[in-house]
Amino acid sequence: MTPKPQLSFWQIWNMSFGFLGIQFGFALQGGFMSRIFQTLGAEKDSLPLLWIAAPLTGLLVQPIIGWFSDRTWHPLLGRRRPYFLIGAVLSSIALVFMPHSPALWVAAGLLWVLDASINISMEPFRALVADKLPEQQRSYGFVLQTLIIGIGTWVASNLPWFVAQMGVPNEAGPGVVPPSVKIAFAIGAFVFMASILVTVFTTREYPPEDLEAFRREKRDQGNFIAGIVHHVAHMPAQMRRLGAVQFFSWLAFFAMWSMATPGLTEHVFKAPAPDPAAFDMSVPAQAAAFQSANAAFQNAADLVGSYMGYYGLSSMLVALLLSFYAARFPLNRKAVHFGSLLLGGIGFLSMWFVPQPSWLILSFALVGVSWASILSMPYALLSSHVPADRMGIYMGIFNMFIVIPQIVAATLLGPALRHFFGNQPIYALVISGASLVVGALCLARVREAAYQDTPTAHLQQVH
């Protein structure tokens, strides 16, 4: 196999830039879907189950896209970029329509479409780093992706708040999503499409060395269901060990995405979502009371989204530091991941007893340290153990360890809160903290590859 050339900073940046749009989609979904659901009348203990669309679509879509992207070669768009483009078009459409949902079931259905579309774009991006970069640049590449993800998370999480500061109304009638959220989602759709196009137009992929042999081999490998089952059964041992770490890591973040809005608006801001059925809108005093309670909830929800953005900002800064370090020195990926998960666990646990809302900035900053590591270190620890010609399918299968814990949380978190924690959603974030600590302990079984990243010549190209 021909050795892969080292890439410059800007080449790696451009090939990863599409992740900005993907993270705009994920951050708007993660920060504001529960707000949309509650505005449309969802009960707080039903929110995790409404969120089940996200992990289920990932479970189905990512291995399939990984399988097909390994077997694709388009003369103009290459192997991974066709999937970037298809996912971006579908995601942008779903983002535009999502906040205009007239009923709860419509919003839940659009979440299925949105998450499936984001997954179509996202899965090939992980494989593209391994496709394009030599071994000694992969940690650097994954960390640079995380830097871009952090930028996207911080900006998108603050979009409704920023739009409201520009004078767009942040309130609406019962069952109607505020205009500030609608405009934020429209901006997210534009950024998603534009950033994917940057990667599509600035990045070229390496064609198979023997195109006819590539096509013949892929034709002879049977159907994708049998292929996925075979690869699951024969996954590398390192993937199974990392799977336990991923399980507890992503259970923690799913609990945050689905329950942070009700948990923090209720426990920290003392402004829970009002139930329209509890107010008689024909009585002026009752209608005014609802409007006042709803305004308090919407404003608190804006601030929760804004504070959540600090985990994106923190992850961006951590990724920046790691990228400078990984470009110059060997990086002990296992040790970095262990420490990061512990700090994230402390951040989640601290949310239960913050003395005032502004302290959530520090809590989410600690969560961001773990987020930066979760988005880079597991993939760097895995990539050395996966055959290059099956990178797409194995990255897709690896993401099963992301979506399975989310399915577990979606089905069990609501009943657990209801039966064991007095239906207080703040305890979902306490569960998140404990889960990250357990994930850190599971790293004891993970091997750091014998190969360590070494200082690379691309340093001379980073200015």
Coordinates of N, CA, C and O in Angstrom, one line a residue, residues 41-199:
G41 N -46.4 20.6 24.8 CA -47.2 19.9 25.7 C -46.7 18.6 26.3 O -47.4 17.9 27.0
A42 N -45.4 18.2 26.1 CA -44.9 17.0 26.6 C -44.7 17.1 28.1 O -44.2 18.1 28.6
E43 N -45.0 16.0 28.8 CA -44.6 15.9 30.2 C -43.1 15.6 30.4 O -42.5 15.0 29.6
K44 N -42.6 16.2 31.5 CA -41.1 16.1 31.6 C -40.6 14.6 31.7 O -39.5 14.3 31.2
D45 N -41.4 13.7 32.3 CA -40.9 12.4 32.4 C -41.0 11.6 31.2 O -40.6 10.4 31.1
S46 N -41.7 12.1 30.2 CA -41.8 11.5 28.9 C -40.8 11.9 27.9 O -40.6 11.4 26.8
L47 N -40.0 12.9 28.3 CA -39.0 13.5 27.3 C -37.9 12.4 26.9 O -37.6 12.4 25.7
P48 N -37.3 11.6 27.8 CA -36.3 10.7 27.3 C -36.9 9.7 26.2 O -36.2 9.4 25.3
L49 N -38.2 9.3 26.4 CA -38.8 8.4 25.4 C -39.0 9.1 24.1 O -38.8 8.5 23.0
L50 N -39.4 10.4 24.1 CA -39.5 11.1 22.9 C -38.2 11.2 22.1 O -38.1 11.3 20.9
W51 N -37.1 11.2 22.9 CA -35.8 11.4 22.3 C -35.3 10.0 21.7 O -34.2 10.0 21.2
I52 N -36.0 9.0 21.9 CA -35.5 7.7 21.4 C -35.2 7.6 19.9 O -34.4 6.8 19.5
A53 N -35.8 8.5 19.2 CA -35.6 8.6 17.8 C -34.1 8.8 17.5 O -33.5 8.2 16.5
A54 N -33.4 9.6 18.3 CA -32.0 9.9 18.0 C -31.1 8.6 18.0 O -30.4 8.3 17.1
P55 N -31.1 7.9 19.1 CA -30.2 6.7 19.2 C -30.7 5.6 18.2 O -29.9 4.9 17.6
L56 N -32.0 5.4 18.0 CA -32.5 4.3 17.2 C -32.0 4.6 15.7 O -31.6 3.7 15.0
T57 N -32.1 5.8 15.3 CA -31.7 6.1 13.9 C -30.2 5.9 13.8 O -29.7 5.4 12.7
G58 N -29.4 6.3 14.8 CA -28.0 6.1 14.7 C -27.7 4.6 14.7 O -26.8 4.2 13.9
L59 N -28.4 3.8 15.5 CA -28.1 2.4 15.5 C -28.4 1.7 14.1 O -27.6 0.8 13.7
L60 N -29.4 2.2 13.4 CA -29.7 1.7 12.1 C -28.9 2.3 11.0 O -28.4 1.6 10.1
V61 N -28.7 3.6 11.0 CA -28.1 4.3 9.9 C -26.6 4.2 9.8 O -26.0 3.9 8.8
Q62 N -25.9 4.3 11.0 CA -24.4 4.4 10.9 C -23.7 3.2 10.3 O -22.9 3.3 9.5
P63 N -24.1 1.9 10.8 CA -23.4 0.8 10.2 C -23.7 0.6 8.7 O -22.9 0.2 7.9
I64 N -25.0 1.0 8.4 CA -25.3 0.8 6.9 C -24.6 1.8 6.1 O -24.0 1.5 5.0
I65 N -24.5 3.1 6.5 CA -23.7 4.1 5.8 C -22.3 3.7 5.8 O -21.6 3.9 4.7
G66 N -21.7 3.2 6.9 CA -20.3 2.8 6.9 C -20.1 1.7 5.9 O -19.1 1.7 5.2
W67 N -21.0 0.7 5.8 CA -20.8 -0.4 4.9 C -20.8 0.1 3.4 O -19.9 -0.2 2.6
F68 N -21.8 1.0 3.1 CA -21.9 1.4 1.7 C -20.8 2.4 1.4 O -20.3 2.4 0.2
S69 N -20.4 3.2 2.3 CA -19.3 4.2 2.0 C -18.0 3.5 1.7 O -17.2 4.0 0.9
D70 N -17.7 2.4 2.4 CA -16.6 1.6 2.1 C -16.6 1.0 0.7 O -15.5 0.8 0.1
R71 N -17.8 0.9 0.1 CA -17.9 0.2 -1.2 C -18.3 1.2 -2.3 O -18.7 0.8 -3.4
T72 N -18.2 2.5 -2.0 CA -18.5 3.6 -2.9 C -17.3 4.2 -3.5 O -16.3 4.4 -2.8
W73 N -17.3 4.4 -4.8 CA -16.4 5.3 -5.4 C -17.0 6.0 -6.6 O -17.4 5.5 -7.6
H74 N -17.2 7.4 -6.3 CA -17.8 8.2 -7.4 C -16.7 9.0 -8.0 O -15.8 9.5 -7.3
P75 N -16.6 9.1 -9.4 CA -15.5 9.7 -10.0 C -15.3 11.2 -9.7 O -14.2 11.7 -9.8
L76 N -16.4 11.9 -9.3 CA -16.3 13.3 -8.9 C -16.2 13.5 -7.4 O -15.4 14.2 -6.9
L77 N -17.1 12.8 -6.6 CA -17.2 13.0 -5.2 C -16.4 12.0 -4.3 O -16.3 12.2 -3.1
G78 N -15.9 11.0 -4.9 CA -15.1 10.0 -4.2 C -15.9 9.1 -3.3 O -17.0 8.7 -3.7
R79 N -15.4 8.7 -2.2 CA -16.0 7.6 -1.3 C -16.9 8.2 -0.2 O -18.0 7.7 -0.1
R80 N -16.5 9.1 0.5 CA -17.3 9.6 1.7 C -18.1 10.9 1.3 O -19.2 11.1 1.9
R81 N -17.7 11.7 0.4 CA -18.3 13.0 0.2 C -19.8 12.9 -0.3 O -20.6 13.7 0.0
P82 N -20.1 11.8 -1.1 CA -21.5 11.8 -1.5 C -22.5 11.7 -0.3 O -23.6 12.3 -0.3
Y83 N -22.0 11.0 0.8 CA -22.9 10.9 2.0 C -22.9 12.2 2.7 O -23.9 12.5 3.3
F84 N -21.8 12.9 2.8 CA -21.8 14.3 3.4 C -22.9 15.1 2.8 O -23.7 15.7 3.5
L85 N -23.0 15.1 1.4 CA -23.8 16.0 0.7 C -25.3 15.6 0.9 O -26.2 16.4 1.1
I86 N -25.6 14.3 0.8 CA -27.0 13.8 0.9 C -27.5 14.2 2.3 O -28.6 14.7 2.5
G87 N -26.7 13.9 3.3 CA -27.1 14.1 4.7 C -27.3 15.6 5.0 O -28.2 16.0 5.7
A88 N -26.5 16.4 4.4 CA -26.6 17.9 4.6 C -27.9 18.4 4.0 O -28.5 19.3 4.7
V89 N -28.3 18.0 2.9 CA -29.5 18.5 2.2 C -30.7 18.1 3.1 O -31.6 18.9 3.4
L90 N -30.8 16.8 3.5 CA -31.9 16.3 4.3 C -31.9 17.0 5.7 O -33.0 17.4 6.2
S91 N -30.7 17.2 6.3 CA -30.7 17.8 7.7 C -31.1 19.2 7.6 O -31.8 19.7 8.5
S92 N -30.7 20.0 6.6 CA -31.1 21.4 6.5 C -32.6 21.5 6.4 O -33.2 22.4 7.0
I93 N -33.2 20.7 5.6 CA -34.7 20.7 5.4 C -35.4 20.5 6.8 O -36.3 21.2 7.2
A94 N -34.9 19.4 7.5 CA -35.5 19.1 8.8 C -35.3 20.2 9.8 O -36.2 20.5 10.6
L95 N -34.1 20.8 9.8 CA -33.9 21.9 10.7 C -34.9 23.1 10.5 O -35.3 23.7 11.4
V96 N -35.1 23.4 9.2 CA -36.0 24.5 8.9 C -37.4 24.2 9.4 O -38.1 25.1 10.0
F97 N -37.9 23.0 9.2 CA -39.3 22.7 9.6 C -39.5 22.3 11.0 O -40.7 22.5 11.5
M98 N -38.5 21.9 11.7 CA -38.7 21.4 13.1 C -39.4 22.3 14.0 O -40.4 22.0 14.7
P99 N -38.9 23.6 14.2 CA -39.6 24.5 15.2 C -41.0 25.0 14.7 O -41.7 25.6 15.5
H100 N -41.4 24.6 13.5 CA -42.7 25.0 13.0 C -43.7 23.9 13.2 O -44.9 23.9 12.7
S101 N -43.3 22.8 13.9 CA -44.2 21.7 14.2 C -45.5 22.1 14.8 O -45.5 22.7 15.9
P102 N -46.7 21.7 14.2 CA -47.9 22.1 14.8 C -48.4 21.3 16.0 O -49.3 21.6 16.7
A103 N -47.7 20.1 16.2 CA -48.2 19.2 17.2 C -46.9 18.4 17.7 O -45.9 18.3 17.0
L104 N -47.1 17.8 18.9 CA -46.0 17.0 19.4 C -45.5 15.8 18.6 O -44.3 15.6 18.4
W105 N -46.5 15.1 18.0 CA -46.1 14.0 17.2 C -45.4 14.4 15.9 O -44.5 13.6 15.4
V106 N -45.7 15.6 15.4 CA -44.9 16.1 14.2 C -43.5 16.3 14.6 O -42.5 16.0 13.8
A107 N -43.3 17.0 15.7 CA -41.9 17.3 16.2 C -41.1 16.0 16.4 O -39.9 15.9 16.1
A108 N -41.8 15.0 17.1 CA -41.1 13.7 17.3 C -40.8 13.0 16.0 O -39.7 12.4 15.8
G109 N -41.6 13.1 15.0 CA -41.3 12.5 13.7 C -40.2 13.2 13.0 O -39.3 12.6 12.4
L110 N -40.2 14.5 13.1 CA -39.1 15.3 12.4 C -37.8 15.0 13.1 O -36.7 15.1 12.5
L111 N -37.8 14.7 14.4 CA -36.6 14.3 15.1 C -36.0 13.1 14.5 O -34.7 13.0 14.3
W112 N -36.8 12.1 14.1 CA -36.3 10.9 13.4 C -35.6 11.3 12.1 O -34.5 10.8 11.8
V113 N -36.3 12.2 11.3 CA -35.7 12.6 10.1 C -34.4 13.3 10.3 O -33.4 13.1 9.6
L114 N -34.4 14.3 11.2 CA -33.2 15.1 11.5 C -32.0 14.2 11.9 O -30.9 14.3 11.4
D115 N -32.3 13.3 12.9 CA -31.2 12.6 13.4 C -30.6 11.6 12.4 O -29.4 11.3 12.3
A116 N -31.5 10.9 11.6 CA -31.1 10.0 10.5 C -30.2 10.8 9.5 O -29.2 10.3 9.1
S117 N -30.6 12.0 9.2 CA -29.9 12.8 8.2 C -28.6 13.2 8.7 O -27.5 13.2 8.0
I118 N -28.5 13.7 10.0 CA -27.2 14.0 10.5 C -26.3 12.9 10.6 O -25.1 13.0 10.3
N119 N -26.8 11.7 10.9 CA -25.9 10.5 10.9 C -25.4 10.1 9.6 O -24.3 9.6 9.4
I120 N -26.2 10.4 8.5 CA -25.7 10.1 7.1 C -24.5 10.9 6.9 O -23.5 10.4 6.3
S121 N -24.4 12.2 7.3 CA -23.3 13.0 7.1 C -22.1 12.7 8.1 O -21.0 12.7 7.7
M122 N -22.5 12.4 9.3 CA -21.5 12.3 10.4 C -20.6 11.1 10.3 O -19.4 11.2 10.4
E123 N -21.2 9.9 10.0 CA -20.4 8.7 10.1 C -19.2 8.7 9.2 O -18.1 8.3 9.6
P124 N -19.4 9.1 7.9 CA -18.2 9.1 7.0 C -17.1 10.0 7.4 O -15.9 9.9 7.0
F125 N -17.4 11.1 8.2 CA -16.3 12.0 8.6 C -15.3 11.3 9.4 O -14.1 11.6 9.3
R126 N -15.7 10.5 10.4 CA -14.7 9.7 11.2 C -13.8 8.9 10.3 O -12.6 8.8 10.5
A127 N -14.4 8.2 9.3 CA -13.7 7.3 8.4 C -12.7 8.2 7.5 O -11.6 7.7 7.2
L128 N -13.2 9.4 7.2 CA -12.3 10.2 6.3 C -11.0 10.5 6.9 O -10.0 10.6 6.2
V129 N -11.0 10.8 8.2 CA -9.7 11.1 8.9 C -8.7 9.9 8.8 O -7.6 10.1 8.5
A130 N -9.3 8.7 9.0 CA -8.4 7.5 8.9 C -8.0 7.3 7.5 O -6.9 6.7 7.2
D131 N -8.9 7.6 6.5 CA -8.6 7.4 5.1 C -7.5 8.3 4.7 O -6.6 7.9 3.9
K132 N -7.5 9.5 5.1 CA -6.6 10.5 4.5 C -5.3 10.7 5.3 O -4.3 11.1 4.7
L133 N -5.3 10.4 6.6 CA -4.1 10.8 7.4 C -3.3 9.6 7.7 O -3.8 8.5 8.0
P134 N -1.9 9.7 7.7 CA -1.1 8.7 8.2 C -1.2 8.5 9.7 O -1.7 9.4 10.4
E135 N -0.8 7.4 10.2 CA -1.0 7.0 11.6 C -0.5 8.1 12.5 O -1.2 8.4 13.5
Q136 N 0.6 8.7 12.3 CA 1.2 9.7 13.2 C 0.4 11.0 13.3 O 0.7 11.8 14.1
Q137 N -0.5 11.2 12.3 CA -1.3 12.4 12.3 C -2.7 12.2 12.8 O -3.5 13.2 12.9
R138 N -3.1 11.0 13.1 CA -4.6 10.7 13.4 C -5.0 11.3 14.7 O -6.2 11.9 14.7
S139 N -4.3 11.3 15.7 CA -4.7 11.9 17.0 C -4.9 13.4 16.7 O -5.9 14.0 17.2
Y140 N -4.0 14.0 16.0 CA -4.0 15.4 15.6 C -5.3 15.7 14.8 O -6.0 16.7 15.1
G141 N -5.6 14.8 13.9 CA -6.8 15.0 13.0 C -8.1 14.9 13.8 O -9.0 15.7 13.7
F142 N -8.2 13.9 14.7 CA -9.4 13.8 15.5 C -9.6 14.9 16.5 O -10.7 15.4 16.8
V143 N -8.4 15.4 17.0 CA -8.5 16.5 18.0 C -8.9 17.8 17.2 O -9.7 18.6 17.8
L144 N -8.5 18.0 16.0 CA -8.8 19.2 15.2 C -10.3 19.1 14.9 O -11.0 20.2 14.9
Q145 N -10.9 17.9 14.6 CA -12.3 17.8 14.4 C -13.0 18.2 15.7 O -14.0 18.9 15.6
T146 N -12.5 17.9 16.9 CA -13.1 18.2 18.1 C -13.1 19.7 18.3 O -14.0 20.3 18.9
L147 N -12.0 20.4 17.9 CA -12.0 21.8 18.0 C -13.1 22.5 17.2 O -13.8 23.4 17.7
I148 N -13.3 22.0 16.0 CA -14.4 22.5 15.2 C -15.8 22.2 15.8 O -16.7 23.0 15.8
I149 N -15.9 21.0 16.3 CA -17.1 20.6 17.0 C -17.4 21.6 18.2 O -18.5 22.0 18.4
G150 N -16.4 21.9 18.9 CA -16.5 22.8 20.1 C -17.0 24.2 19.6 O -17.9 24.8 20.3
I151 N -16.4 24.7 18.5 CA -16.9 26.0 18.0 C -18.4 25.9 17.7 O -19.2 26.8 18.0
G152 N -18.8 24.9 17.0 CA -20.2 24.7 16.6 C -21.1 24.6 17.7 O -22.2 25.2 17.7
T153 N -20.7 23.8 18.8 CA -21.5 23.7 19.9 C -21.8 25.0 20.6 O -22.9 25.3 21.0
W154 N -20.7 25.8 20.8 CA -20.8 27.0 21.6 C -21.7 28.0 20.8 O -22.6 28.6 21.4
V155 N -21.4 28.2 19.5 CA -22.2 29.2 18.8 C -23.7 28.8 18.6 O -24.6 29.6 18.9
A156 N -23.9 27.5 18.3 CA -25.3 27.1 18.1 C -26.1 27.1 19.4 O -27.3 27.4 19.4
S157 N -25.5 26.7 20.5 CA -26.2 26.7 21.8 C -26.6 28.1 22.2 O -27.6 28.3 22.9
N158 N -25.9 29.1 21.7 CA -26.2 30.5 22.1 C -27.1 31.2 21.0 O -27.5 32.4 21.2
L159 N -27.5 30.5 19.9 CA -28.2 31.2 18.9 C -29.5 31.7 19.3 O -29.9 32.9 19.0
P160 N -30.4 30.9 20.0 CA -31.7 31.5 20.3 C -31.6 32.7 21.3 O -32.3 33.7 21.1
W161 N -30.6 32.6 22.2 CA -30.4 33.8 23.1 C -29.9 35.0 22.3 O -30.4 36.1 22.5
F162 N -29.0 34.8 21.4 CA -28.5 35.9 20.6 C -29.5 36.5 19.7 O -29.7 37.7 19.6
V163 N -30.4 35.6 19.1 CA -31.5 36.1 18.2 C -32.4 37.0 19.1 O -32.9 38.0 18.6
A164 N -32.7 36.5 20.3 CA -33.6 37.2 21.2 C -33.0 38.6 21.5 O -33.8 39.6 21.7
Q165 N -31.7 38.7 21.7 CA -31.1 39.9 22.0 C -31.2 40.9 20.9 O -31.1 42.1 21.1
M166 N -31.4 40.4 19.7 CA -31.5 41.3 18.5 C -32.9 41.8 18.4 O -33.2 42.5 17.4
G167 N -33.8 41.4 19.3 CA -35.2 42.0 19.3 C -36.2 41.0 18.8 O -37.4 41.4 18.8
V168 N -35.9 39.8 18.5 CA -36.9 38.8 18.0 C -37.6 38.3 19.3 O -36.9 38.0 20.3
P169 N -38.9 38.2 19.2 CA -39.7 37.7 20.4 C -39.2 36.4 20.9 O -39.0 35.5 20.1
N170 N -39.2 36.2 22.2 CA -38.8 35.0 22.8 C -40.0 34.3 23.5 O -39.8 33.3 24.2
E171 N -41.2 34.8 23.2 CA -42.4 34.2 23.8 C -43.4 34.0 22.7 O -43.3 34.6 21.6
A172 N -44.3 33.1 22.9 CA -45.4 32.9 22.0 C -46.6 32.3 22.8 O -46.5 32.1 24.0
G173 N -47.7 32.1 22.1 CA -48.9 31.6 22.8 C -48.7 30.1 23.2 O -47.7 29.5 22.9
P174 N -49.7 29.6 23.9 CA -49.6 28.1 24.3 C -49.4 27.2 23.1 O -50.1 27.3 22.1
G175 N -48.5 26.3 23.2 CA -48.3 25.3 22.2 C -47.6 25.9 20.9 O -47.5 25.2 19.9
V176 N -47.0 27.1 21.0 CA -46.3 27.6 19.9 C -44.9 27.9 20.2 O -44.6 28.5 21.2
V177 N -43.9 27.5 19.4 CA -42.5 27.7 19.6 C -42.2 29.1 19.3 O -42.6 29.7 18.3
P178 N -41.4 29.8 20.2 CA -41.1 31.2 20.0 C -40.3 31.5 18.7 O -39.6 30.7 18.2
P179 N -40.5 32.7 18.1 CA -39.9 33.1 16.8 C -38.3 33.0 17.0 O -37.7 32.7 16.0
S180 N -37.8 33.3 18.1 CA -36.3 33.3 18.3 C -35.8 31.9 18.0 O -34.7 31.7 17.4
V181 N -36.5 30.9 18.4 CA -36.0 29.5 18.2 C -36.2 29.1 16.7 O -35.3 28.5 16.1
K182 N -37.2 29.6 16.1 CA -37.4 29.3 14.7 C -36.3 29.9 13.8 O -35.8 29.2 12.9
I183 N -36.0 31.1 14.1 CA -34.9 31.8 13.3 C -33.6 31.1 13.6 O -32.7 30.9 12.7
A184 N -33.3 30.7 14.9 CA -32.0 30.0 15.2 C -31.9 28.7 14.4 O -30.8 28.4 13.9
F185 N -33.0 27.9 14.3 CA -32.9 26.7 13.5 C -32.7 27.0 12.0 O -32.0 26.2 11.4
A186 N -33.3 28.0 11.5 CA -33.1 28.4 10.1 C -31.6 28.7 9.9 O -31.0 28.3 8.8
I187 N -31.0 29.5 10.8 CA -29.6 29.8 10.7 C -28.8 28.5 10.7 O -27.8 28.3 9.9
G188 N -29.1 27.6 11.6 CA -28.4 26.3 11.7 C -28.5 25.6 10.4 O -27.5 24.9 10.0
A189 N -29.6 25.6 9.7 CA -29.8 24.9 8.4 C -28.8 25.4 7.4 O -28.2 24.7 6.7
F190 N -28.7 26.8 7.4 CA -27.8 27.4 6.4 C -26.3 27.0 6.7 O -25.6 26.7 5.8
V191 N -25.9 27.1 8.0 CA -24.6 26.8 8.3 C -24.2 25.4 8.0 O -23.1 25.0 7.6
F192 N -25.2 24.5 8.3 CA -25.0 23.0 8.1 C -24.6 22.8 6.6 O -23.6 22.2 6.3
M193 N -25.5 23.4 5.7 CA -25.2 23.2 4.3 C -23.9 23.8 3.8 O -23.2 23.2 3.1
A194 N -23.7 25.0 4.2 CA -22.5 25.8 3.8 C -21.2 25.1 4.2 O -20.3 25.0 3.4
S195 N -21.2 24.6 5.5 CA -19.9 24.1 5.9 C -19.6 22.7 5.3 O -18.5 22.4 5.0
I196 N -20.7 21.9 5.0 CA -20.5 20.7 4.3 C -19.9 20.9 2.9 O -19.0 20.2 2.4
L197 N -20.4 22.0 2.2 CA -20.0 22.3 0.9 C -18.5 22.7 0.9 O -17.8 22.4 -0.1
V198 N -18.0 23.4 2.0 CA -16.6 23.7 2.1 C -15.8 22.4 2.0 O -14.8 22.3 1.3
T199 N -16.1 21.4 2.8 CA -15.4 20.2 2.8 C -15.5 19.5 1.4 O -14.5 19.0 0.9

